[in-house]
PDB file of C-alpha atoms in Angstrom:
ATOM      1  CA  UNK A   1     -12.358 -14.463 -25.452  1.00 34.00           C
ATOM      2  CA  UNK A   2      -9.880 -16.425 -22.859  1.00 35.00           C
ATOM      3  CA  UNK A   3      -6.549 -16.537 -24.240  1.00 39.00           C
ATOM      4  CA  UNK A   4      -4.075 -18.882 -22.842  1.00 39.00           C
ATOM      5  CA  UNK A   5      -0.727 -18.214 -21.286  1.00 44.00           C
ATOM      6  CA  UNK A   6       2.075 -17.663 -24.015  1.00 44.00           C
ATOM      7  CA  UNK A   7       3.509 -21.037 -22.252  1.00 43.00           C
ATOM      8  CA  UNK A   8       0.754 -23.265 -22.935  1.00 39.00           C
ATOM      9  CA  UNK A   9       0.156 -21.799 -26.927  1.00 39.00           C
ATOM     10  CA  UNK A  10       4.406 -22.462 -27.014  1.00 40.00           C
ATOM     11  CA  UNK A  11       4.718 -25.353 -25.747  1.00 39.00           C
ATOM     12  CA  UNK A  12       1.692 -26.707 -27.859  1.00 37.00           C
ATOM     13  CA  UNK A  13       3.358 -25.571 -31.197  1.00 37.00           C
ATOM     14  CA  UNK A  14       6.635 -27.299 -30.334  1.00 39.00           C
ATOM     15  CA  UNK A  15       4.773 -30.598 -29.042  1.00 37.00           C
ATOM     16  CA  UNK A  16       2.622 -30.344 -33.001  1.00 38.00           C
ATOM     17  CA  UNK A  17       5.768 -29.284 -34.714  1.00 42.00           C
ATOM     18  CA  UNK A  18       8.013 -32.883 -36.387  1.00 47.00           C
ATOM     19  CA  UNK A  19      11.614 -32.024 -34.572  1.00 51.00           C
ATOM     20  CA  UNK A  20      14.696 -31.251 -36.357  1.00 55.00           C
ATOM     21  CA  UNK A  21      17.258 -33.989 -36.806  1.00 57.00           C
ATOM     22  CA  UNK A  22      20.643 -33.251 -36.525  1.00 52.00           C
ATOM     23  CA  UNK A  23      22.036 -32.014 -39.909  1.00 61.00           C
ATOM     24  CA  UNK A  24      18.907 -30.851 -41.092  1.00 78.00           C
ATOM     25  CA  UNK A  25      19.586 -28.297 -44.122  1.00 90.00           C
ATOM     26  CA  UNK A  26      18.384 -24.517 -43.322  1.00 94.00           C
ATOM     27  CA  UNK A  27      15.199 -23.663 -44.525  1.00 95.00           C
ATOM     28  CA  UNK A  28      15.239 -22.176 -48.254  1.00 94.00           C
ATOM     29  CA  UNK A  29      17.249 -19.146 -49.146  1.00 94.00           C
ATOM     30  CA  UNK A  30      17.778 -18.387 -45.262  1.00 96.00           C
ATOM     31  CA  UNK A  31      21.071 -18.136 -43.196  1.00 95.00           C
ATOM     32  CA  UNK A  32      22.551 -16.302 -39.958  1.00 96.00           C
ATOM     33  CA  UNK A  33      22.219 -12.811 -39.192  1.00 94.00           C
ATOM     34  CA  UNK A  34      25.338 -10.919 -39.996  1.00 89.00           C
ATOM     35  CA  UNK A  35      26.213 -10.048 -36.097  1.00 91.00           C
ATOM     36  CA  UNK A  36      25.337 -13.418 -34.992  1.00 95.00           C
ATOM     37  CA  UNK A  37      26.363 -17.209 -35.232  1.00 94.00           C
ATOM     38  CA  UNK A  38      23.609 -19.838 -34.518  1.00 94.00           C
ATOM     39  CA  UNK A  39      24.331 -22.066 -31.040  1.00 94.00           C
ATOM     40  CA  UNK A  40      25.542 -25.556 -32.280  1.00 93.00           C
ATOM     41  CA  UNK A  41      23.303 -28.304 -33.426  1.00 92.00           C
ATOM     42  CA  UNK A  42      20.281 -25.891 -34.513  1.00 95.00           C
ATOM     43  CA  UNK A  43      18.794 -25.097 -37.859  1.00 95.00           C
ATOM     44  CA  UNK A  44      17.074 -22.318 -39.746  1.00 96.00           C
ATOM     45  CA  UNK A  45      13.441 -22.944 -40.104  1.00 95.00           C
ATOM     46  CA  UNK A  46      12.171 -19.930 -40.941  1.00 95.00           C
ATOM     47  CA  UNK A  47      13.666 -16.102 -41.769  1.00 96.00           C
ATOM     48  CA  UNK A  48      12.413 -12.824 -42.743  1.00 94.00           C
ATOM     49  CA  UNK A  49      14.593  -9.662 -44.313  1.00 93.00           C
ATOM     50  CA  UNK A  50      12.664  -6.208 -45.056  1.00 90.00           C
ATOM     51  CA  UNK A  51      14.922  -3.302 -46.654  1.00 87.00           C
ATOM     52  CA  UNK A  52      12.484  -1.037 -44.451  1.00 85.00           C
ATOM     53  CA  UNK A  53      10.268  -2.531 -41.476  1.00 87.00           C
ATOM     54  CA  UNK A  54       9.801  -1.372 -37.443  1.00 87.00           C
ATOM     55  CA  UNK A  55      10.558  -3.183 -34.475  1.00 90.00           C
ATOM     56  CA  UNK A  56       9.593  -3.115 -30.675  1.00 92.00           C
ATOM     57  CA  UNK A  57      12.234  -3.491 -28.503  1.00 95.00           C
ATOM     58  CA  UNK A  58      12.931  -2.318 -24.608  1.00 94.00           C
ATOM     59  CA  UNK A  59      16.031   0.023 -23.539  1.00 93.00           C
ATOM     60  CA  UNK A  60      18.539  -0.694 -21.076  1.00 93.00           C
ATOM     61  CA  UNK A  61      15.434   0.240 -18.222  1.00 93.00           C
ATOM     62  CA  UNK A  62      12.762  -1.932 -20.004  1.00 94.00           C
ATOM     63  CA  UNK A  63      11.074   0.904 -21.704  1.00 92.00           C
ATOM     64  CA  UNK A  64       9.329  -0.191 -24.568  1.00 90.00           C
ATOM     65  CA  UNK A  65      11.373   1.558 -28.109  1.00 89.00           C
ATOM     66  CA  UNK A  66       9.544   1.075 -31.383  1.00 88.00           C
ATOM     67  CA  UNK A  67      12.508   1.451 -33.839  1.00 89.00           C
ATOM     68  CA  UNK A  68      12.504   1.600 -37.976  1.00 88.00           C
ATOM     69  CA  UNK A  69      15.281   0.308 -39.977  1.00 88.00           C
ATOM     70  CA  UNK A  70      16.679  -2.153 -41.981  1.00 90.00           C
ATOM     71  CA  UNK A  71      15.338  -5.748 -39.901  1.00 94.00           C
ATOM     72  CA  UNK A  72      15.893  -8.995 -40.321  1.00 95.00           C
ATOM     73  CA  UNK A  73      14.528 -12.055 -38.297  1.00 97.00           C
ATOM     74  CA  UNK A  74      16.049 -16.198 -38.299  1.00 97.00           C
ATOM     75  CA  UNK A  75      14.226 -18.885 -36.393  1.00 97.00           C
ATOM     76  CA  UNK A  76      16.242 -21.240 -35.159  1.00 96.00           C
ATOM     77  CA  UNK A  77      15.153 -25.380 -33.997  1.00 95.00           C
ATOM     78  CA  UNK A  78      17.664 -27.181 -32.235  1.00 94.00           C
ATOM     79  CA  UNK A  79      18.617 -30.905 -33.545  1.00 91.00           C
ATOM     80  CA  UNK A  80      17.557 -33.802 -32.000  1.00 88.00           C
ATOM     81  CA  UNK A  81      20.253 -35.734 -29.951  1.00 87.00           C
ATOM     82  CA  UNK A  82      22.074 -32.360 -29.714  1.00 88.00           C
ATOM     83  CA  UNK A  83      22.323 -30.601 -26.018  1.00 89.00           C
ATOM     84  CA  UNK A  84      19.656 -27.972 -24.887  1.00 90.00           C
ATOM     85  CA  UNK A  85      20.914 -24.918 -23.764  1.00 94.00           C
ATOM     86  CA  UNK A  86      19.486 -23.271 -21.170  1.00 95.00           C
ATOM     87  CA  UNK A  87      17.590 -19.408 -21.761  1.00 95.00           C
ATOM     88  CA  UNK A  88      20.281 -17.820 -20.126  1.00 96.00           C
ATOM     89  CA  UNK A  89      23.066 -19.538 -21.472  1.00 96.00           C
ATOM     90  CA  UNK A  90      21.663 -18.563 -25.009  1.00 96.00           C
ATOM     91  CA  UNK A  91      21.391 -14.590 -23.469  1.00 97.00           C
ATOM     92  CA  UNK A  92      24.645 -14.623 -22.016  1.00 96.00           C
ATOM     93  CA  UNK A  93      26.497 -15.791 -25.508  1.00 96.00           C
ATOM     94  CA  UNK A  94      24.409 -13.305 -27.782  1.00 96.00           C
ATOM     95  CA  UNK A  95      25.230 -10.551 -25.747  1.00 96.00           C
ATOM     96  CA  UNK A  96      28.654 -11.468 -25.382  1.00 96.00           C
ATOM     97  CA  UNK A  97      29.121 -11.482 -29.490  1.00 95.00           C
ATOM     98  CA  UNK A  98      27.586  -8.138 -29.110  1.00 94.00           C
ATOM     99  CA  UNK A  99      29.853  -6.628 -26.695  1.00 94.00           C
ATOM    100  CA  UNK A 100      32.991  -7.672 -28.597  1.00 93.00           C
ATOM    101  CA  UNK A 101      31.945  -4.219 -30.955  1.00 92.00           C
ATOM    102  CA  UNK A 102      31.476  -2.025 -28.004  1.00 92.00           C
ATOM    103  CA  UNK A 103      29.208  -1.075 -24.990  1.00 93.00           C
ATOM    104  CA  UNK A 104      25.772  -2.511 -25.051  1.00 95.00           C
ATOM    105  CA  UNK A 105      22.718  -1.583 -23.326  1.00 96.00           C
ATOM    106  CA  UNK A 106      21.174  -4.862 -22.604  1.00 96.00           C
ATOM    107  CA  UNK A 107      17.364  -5.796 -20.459  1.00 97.00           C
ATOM    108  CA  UNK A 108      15.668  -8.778 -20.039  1.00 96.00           C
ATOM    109  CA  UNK A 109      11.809  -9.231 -19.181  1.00 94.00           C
ATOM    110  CA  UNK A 110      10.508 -12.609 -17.313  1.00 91.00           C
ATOM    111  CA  UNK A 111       8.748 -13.861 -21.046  1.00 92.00           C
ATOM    112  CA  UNK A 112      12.465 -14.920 -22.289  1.00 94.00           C
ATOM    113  CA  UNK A 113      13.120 -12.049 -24.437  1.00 96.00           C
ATOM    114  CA  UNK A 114      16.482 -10.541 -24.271  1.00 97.00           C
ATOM    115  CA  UNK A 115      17.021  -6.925 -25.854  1.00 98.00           C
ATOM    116  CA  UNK A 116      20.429  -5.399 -26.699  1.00 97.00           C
ATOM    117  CA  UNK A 117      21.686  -2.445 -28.570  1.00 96.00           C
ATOM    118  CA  UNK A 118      25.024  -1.114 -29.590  1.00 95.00           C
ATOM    119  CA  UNK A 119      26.187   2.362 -31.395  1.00 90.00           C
ATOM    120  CA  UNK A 120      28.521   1.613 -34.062  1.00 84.00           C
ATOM    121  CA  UNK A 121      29.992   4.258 -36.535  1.00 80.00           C
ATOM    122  CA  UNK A 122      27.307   6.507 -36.012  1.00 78.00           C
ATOM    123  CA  UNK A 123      24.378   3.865 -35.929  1.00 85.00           C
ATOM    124  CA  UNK A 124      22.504   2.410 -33.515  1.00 91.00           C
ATOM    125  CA  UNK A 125      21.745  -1.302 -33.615  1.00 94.00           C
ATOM    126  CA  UNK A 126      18.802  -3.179 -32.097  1.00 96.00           C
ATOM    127  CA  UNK A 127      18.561  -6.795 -31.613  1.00 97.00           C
ATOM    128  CA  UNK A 128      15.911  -8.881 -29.961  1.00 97.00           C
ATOM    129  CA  UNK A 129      16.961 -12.905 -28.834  1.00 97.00           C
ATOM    130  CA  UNK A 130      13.701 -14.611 -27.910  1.00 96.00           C
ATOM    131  CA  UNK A 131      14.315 -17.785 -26.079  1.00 95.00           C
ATOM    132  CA  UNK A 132      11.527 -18.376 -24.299  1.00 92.00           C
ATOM    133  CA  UNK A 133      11.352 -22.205 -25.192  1.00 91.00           C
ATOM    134  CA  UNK A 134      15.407 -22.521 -25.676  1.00 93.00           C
ATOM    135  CA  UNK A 135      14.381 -25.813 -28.071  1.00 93.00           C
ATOM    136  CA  UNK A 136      13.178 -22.998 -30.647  1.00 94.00           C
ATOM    137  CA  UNK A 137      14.241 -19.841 -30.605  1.00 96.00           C
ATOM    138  CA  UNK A 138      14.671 -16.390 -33.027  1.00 97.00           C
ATOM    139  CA  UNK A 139      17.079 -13.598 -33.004  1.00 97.00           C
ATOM    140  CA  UNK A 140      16.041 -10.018 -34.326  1.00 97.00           C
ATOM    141  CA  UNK A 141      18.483  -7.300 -35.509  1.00 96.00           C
ATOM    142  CA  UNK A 142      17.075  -3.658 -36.807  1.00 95.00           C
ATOM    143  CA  UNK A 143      19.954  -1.201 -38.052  1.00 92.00           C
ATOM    144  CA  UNK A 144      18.206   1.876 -37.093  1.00 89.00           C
ATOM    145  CA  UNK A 145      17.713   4.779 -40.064  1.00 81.00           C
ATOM    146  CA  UNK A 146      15.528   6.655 -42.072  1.00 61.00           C
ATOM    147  CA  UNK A 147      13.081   5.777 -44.469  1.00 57.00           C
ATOM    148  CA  UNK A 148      14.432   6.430 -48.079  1.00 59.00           C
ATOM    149  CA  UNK A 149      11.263   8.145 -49.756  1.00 54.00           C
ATOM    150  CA  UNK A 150       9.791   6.509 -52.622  1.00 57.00           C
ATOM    151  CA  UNK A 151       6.106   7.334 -52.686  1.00 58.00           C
ATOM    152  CA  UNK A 152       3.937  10.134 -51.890  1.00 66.00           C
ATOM    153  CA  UNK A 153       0.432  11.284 -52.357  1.00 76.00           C
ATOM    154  CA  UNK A 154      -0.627  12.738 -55.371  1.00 90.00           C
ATOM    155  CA  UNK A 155      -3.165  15.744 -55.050  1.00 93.00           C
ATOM    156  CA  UNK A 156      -5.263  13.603 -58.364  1.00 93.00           C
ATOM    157  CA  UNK A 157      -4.921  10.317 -56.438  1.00 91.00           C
ATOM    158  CA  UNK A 158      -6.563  12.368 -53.076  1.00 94.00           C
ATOM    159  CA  UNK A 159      -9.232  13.502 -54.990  1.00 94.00           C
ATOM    160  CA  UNK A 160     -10.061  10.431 -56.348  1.00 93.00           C
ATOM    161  CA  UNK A 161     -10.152   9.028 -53.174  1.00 93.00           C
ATOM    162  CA  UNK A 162     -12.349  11.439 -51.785  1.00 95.00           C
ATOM    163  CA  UNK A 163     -14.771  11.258 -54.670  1.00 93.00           C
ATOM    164  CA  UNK A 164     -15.020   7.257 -54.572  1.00 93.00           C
ATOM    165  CA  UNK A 165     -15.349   7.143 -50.652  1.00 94.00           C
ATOM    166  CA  UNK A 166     -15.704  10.315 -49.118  1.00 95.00           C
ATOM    167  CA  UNK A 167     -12.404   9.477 -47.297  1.00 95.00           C
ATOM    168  CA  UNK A 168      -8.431   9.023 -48.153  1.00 95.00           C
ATOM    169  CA  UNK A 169      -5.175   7.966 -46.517  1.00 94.00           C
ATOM    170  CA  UNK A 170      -2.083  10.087 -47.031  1.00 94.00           C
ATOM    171  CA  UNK A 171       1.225   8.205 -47.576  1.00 86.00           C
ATOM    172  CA  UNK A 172       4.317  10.074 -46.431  1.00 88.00           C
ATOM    173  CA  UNK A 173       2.965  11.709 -43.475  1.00 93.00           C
ATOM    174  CA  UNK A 174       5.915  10.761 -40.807  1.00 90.00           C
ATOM    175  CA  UNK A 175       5.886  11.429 -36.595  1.00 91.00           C
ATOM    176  CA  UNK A 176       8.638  10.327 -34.945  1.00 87.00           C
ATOM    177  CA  UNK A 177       7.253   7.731 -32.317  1.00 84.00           C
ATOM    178  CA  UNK A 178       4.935   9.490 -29.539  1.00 88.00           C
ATOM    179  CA  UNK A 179       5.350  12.477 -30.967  1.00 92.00           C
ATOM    180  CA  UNK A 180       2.913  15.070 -32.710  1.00 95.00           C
ATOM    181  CA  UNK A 181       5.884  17.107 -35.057  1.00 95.00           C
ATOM    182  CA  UNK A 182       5.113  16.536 -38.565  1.00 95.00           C
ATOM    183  CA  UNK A 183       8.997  15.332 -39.717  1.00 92.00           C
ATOM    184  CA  UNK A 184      10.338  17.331 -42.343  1.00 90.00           C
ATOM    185  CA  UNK A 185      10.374  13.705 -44.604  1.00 86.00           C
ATOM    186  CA  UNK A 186       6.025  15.150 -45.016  1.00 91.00           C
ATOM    187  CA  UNK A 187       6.775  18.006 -47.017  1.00 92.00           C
ATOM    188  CA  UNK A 188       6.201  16.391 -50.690  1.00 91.00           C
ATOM    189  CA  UNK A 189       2.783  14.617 -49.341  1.00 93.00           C
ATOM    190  CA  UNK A 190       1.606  18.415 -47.645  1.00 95.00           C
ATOM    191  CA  UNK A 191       2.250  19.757 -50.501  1.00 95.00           C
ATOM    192  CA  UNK A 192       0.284  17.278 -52.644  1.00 95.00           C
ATOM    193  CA  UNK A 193      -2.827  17.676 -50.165  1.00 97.00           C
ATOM    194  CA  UNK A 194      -2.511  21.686 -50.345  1.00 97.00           C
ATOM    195  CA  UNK A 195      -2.529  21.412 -54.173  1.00 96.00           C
ATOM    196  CA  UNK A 196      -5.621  19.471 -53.863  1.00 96.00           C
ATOM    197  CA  UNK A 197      -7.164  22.315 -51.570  1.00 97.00           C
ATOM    198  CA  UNK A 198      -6.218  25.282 -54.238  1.00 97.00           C
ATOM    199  CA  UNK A 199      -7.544  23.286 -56.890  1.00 95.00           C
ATOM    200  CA  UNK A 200     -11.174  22.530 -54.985  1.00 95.00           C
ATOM    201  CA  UNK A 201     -11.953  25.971 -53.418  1.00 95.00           C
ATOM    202  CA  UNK A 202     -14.988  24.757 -52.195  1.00 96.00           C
ATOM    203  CA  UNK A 203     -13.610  21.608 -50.411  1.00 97.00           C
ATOM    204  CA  UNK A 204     -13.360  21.447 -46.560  1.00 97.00           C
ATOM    205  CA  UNK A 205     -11.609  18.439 -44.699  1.00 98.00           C
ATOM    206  CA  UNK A 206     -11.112  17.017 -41.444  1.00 98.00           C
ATOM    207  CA  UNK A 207      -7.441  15.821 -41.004  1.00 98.00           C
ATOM    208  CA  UNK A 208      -7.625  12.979 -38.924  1.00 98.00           C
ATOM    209  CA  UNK A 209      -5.175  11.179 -37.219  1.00 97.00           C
ATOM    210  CA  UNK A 210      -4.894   7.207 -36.284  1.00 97.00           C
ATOM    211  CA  UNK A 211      -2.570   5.009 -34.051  1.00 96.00           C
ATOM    212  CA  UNK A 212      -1.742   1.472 -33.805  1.00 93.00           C
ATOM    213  CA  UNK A 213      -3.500  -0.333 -30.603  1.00 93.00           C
ATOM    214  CA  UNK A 214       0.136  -0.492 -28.955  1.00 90.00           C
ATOM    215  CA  UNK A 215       0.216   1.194 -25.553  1.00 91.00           C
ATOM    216  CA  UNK A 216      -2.614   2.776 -23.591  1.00 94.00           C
ATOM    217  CA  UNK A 217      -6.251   4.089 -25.305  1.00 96.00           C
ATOM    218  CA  UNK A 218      -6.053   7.306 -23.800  1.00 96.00           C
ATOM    219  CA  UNK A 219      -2.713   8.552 -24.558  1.00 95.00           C
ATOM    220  CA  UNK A 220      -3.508   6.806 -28.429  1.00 95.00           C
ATOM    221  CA  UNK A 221      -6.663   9.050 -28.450  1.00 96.00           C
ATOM    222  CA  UNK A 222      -4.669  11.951 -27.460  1.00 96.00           C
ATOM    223  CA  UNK A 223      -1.760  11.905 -30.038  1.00 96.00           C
ATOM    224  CA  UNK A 224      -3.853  10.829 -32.927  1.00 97.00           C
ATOM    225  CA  UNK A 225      -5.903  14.094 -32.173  1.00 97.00           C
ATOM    226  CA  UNK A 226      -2.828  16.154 -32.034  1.00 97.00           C
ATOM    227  CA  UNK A 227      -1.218  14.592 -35.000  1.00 97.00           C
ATOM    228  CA  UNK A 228      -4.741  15.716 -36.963  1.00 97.00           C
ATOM    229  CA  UNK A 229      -3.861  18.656 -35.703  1.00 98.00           C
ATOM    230  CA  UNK A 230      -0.407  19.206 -36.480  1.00 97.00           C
ATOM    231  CA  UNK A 231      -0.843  18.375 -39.918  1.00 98.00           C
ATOM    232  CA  UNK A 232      -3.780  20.874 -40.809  1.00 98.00           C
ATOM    233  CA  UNK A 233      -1.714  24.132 -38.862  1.00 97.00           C
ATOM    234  CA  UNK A 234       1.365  22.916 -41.276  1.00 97.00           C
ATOM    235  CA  UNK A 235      -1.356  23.504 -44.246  1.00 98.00           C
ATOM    236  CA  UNK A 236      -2.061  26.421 -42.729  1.00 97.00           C
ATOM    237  CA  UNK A 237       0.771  28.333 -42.115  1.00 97.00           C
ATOM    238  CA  UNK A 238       3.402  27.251 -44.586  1.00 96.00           C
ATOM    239  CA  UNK A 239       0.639  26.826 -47.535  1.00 97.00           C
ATOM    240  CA  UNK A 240      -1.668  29.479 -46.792  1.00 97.00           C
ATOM    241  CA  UNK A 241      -5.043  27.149 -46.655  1.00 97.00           C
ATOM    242  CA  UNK A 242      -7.785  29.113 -44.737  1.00 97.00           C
ATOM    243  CA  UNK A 243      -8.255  27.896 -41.010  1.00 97.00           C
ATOM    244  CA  UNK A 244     -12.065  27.331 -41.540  1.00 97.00           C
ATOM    245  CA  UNK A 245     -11.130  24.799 -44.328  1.00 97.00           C
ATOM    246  CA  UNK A 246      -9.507  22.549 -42.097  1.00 98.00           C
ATOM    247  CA  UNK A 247     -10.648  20.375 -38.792  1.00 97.00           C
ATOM    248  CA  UNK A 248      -7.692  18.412 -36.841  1.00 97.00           C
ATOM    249  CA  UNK A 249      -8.996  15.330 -34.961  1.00 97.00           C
ATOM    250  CA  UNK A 250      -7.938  11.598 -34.384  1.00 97.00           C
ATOM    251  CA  UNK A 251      -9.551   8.513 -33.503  1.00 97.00           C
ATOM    252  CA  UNK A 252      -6.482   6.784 -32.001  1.00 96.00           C
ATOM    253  CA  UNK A 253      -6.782   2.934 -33.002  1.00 96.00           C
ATOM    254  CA  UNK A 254     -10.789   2.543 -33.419  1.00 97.00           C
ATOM    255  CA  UNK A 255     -10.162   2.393 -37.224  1.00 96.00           C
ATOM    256  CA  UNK A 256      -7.546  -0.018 -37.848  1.00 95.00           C
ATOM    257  CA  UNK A 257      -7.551  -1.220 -41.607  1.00 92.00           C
ATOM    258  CA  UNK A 258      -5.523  -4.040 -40.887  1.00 89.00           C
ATOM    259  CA  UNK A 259      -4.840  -6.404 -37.552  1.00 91.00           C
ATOM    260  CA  UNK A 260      -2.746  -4.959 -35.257  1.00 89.00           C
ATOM    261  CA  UNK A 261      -1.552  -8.705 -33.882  1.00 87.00           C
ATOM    262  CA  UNK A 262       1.470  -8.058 -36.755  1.00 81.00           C
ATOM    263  CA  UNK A 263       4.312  -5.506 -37.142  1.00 77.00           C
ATOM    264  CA  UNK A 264       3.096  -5.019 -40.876  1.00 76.00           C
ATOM    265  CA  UNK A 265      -0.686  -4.110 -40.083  1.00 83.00           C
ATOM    266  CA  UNK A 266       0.527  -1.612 -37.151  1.00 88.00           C
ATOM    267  CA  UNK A 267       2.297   0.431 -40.069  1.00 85.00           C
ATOM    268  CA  UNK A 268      -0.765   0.329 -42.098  1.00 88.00           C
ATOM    269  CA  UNK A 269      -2.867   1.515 -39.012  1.00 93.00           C
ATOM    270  CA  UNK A 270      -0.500   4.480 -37.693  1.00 93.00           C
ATOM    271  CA  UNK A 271      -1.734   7.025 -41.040  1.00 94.00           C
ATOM    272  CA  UNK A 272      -3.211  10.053 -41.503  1.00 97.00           C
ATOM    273  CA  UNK A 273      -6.434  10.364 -43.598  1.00 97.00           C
ATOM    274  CA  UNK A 274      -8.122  13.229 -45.213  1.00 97.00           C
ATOM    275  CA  UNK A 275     -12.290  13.036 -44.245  1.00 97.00           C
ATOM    276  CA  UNK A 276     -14.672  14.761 -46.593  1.00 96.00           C
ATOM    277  CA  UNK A 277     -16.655  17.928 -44.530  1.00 96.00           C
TER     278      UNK A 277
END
């Protein structure tokens, strides 16, 4: 498949897209970000607020950060007969709001994006300006933190998964990004899955692990297979599950069960699932 340069798709949006007129009311139930005031003459078209969501964003040196926290999004369309900004000019006055609550790290790449982040009281928060058409742009802010744990496996819901399709995901498995140390947020899922093992002497299991399609194939490959890993020697030596009943591997992003073009379907794909011997 050709795809064409991000350019070309933007521009043809904005050229289909009816312009704002000046005055136009926000979209429904939206408004500005709390660190941010819109540039004058532009309205909200569209917005998006998750209590717990993920991010990609670069550091200070343009290294690419996936971040989890409380996010919100705002799309922003400027009016018509009001002035057009230039990218940078909409850059420079987002990251000077920023800086007027302390140091920020700031990098911009050549597709209009501008990253920033600031530590405040203890937190560290992300935002993302993308301004790559300056006509229509969006700002992103993530307050970085922990997920607060609502739902974990269930050693009956495993096994019925397992009996229905020979295969199961386990919810509240947690890595910290690139990394193969199961987080001590796991425990209550491990637990669930070593309750399931007691209960089914006979029942052997590969633990394997999957990735999202972000970043290279290879490295994916590798830390899915050491995630698989990871979680079956935490069955083993804090639960006391024989060796032999457990095989580590991963698959890295060959079995996605959602599209990876979205933040939302990456979460689904980065799991752990339990695979029938």
């Amino acid at each position: 498949m050709v795809h064409a340069p991000r350019g070309l798709l933007l521009a043809a949006v904005l050229l289909l897209a009816a312009p704002a007129r000046a005055g136009d009311p926000d979209a429904e139930g939206c408004k500005d970000l709390p660190l941010f005031s819109r540039f004058p003459g532009y309205s909200i078209v569209n917005c998006e607020a998750l209590d717990f969501g993920s991010g990609t964003f670069r550091d200070g040196a343009g290294r690419e950060v996936t971040v989890e926290g409380k996010v919100g999004t705002v799309t922003y369309i400027r009016g018509e007969g009001t002035r057009q900004p230039s990218r940078v000019q909409l850059h420079r006055n987002h990251e000077a709001a920023l800086r007027k609550l302390g140091p920020v790290t700031s990098f911009a790449d050549q597709d209009g994006g501008l990253f920033l982040m600031l530590r405040r009281d203890g937190k560290e928060l992300w935002a993302k300006v993308d301004a790559y058409v300056p006509d229509r742009y969006s700002v992103t802010v993530l307050e970085k933190e922990a997920m607060a744990q609502d739902v974990t496996a269930s050693a009956e819901a495993l096994a019925a998964g397992l009996e229905a399709t020979g295969h199961v995901a386990v919810h509240g498995i947690y890595f910290d990004t690139g990394l193969a140390v199961v987080k001590p947020a796991s425990d209550a899922a491990i637990a669930e899955i070593a309750r399931l093992l007691k209960a089914t002497p006979a029942l052997k299991l590969h633990v394997v692990g999957h990735t999202d399609s972000v970043g290279a194939f290879e490295p994916n490959l590798r830390l899915s297979q050491a995630r698989g890993e990871a979680v079956a020697q935490v069955l083993t030596a804090r639960h006391g599950i024989a060796a032999g009943r457990l095989r580590g591997a991963g698959v890295g992003p060959l079995a996605p069960v959602a599209s990876n073009a979205a933040e939302a379907g990456r979460a689904q794909n980065r799991r752990v699932e339990l695979v029938e011997q």
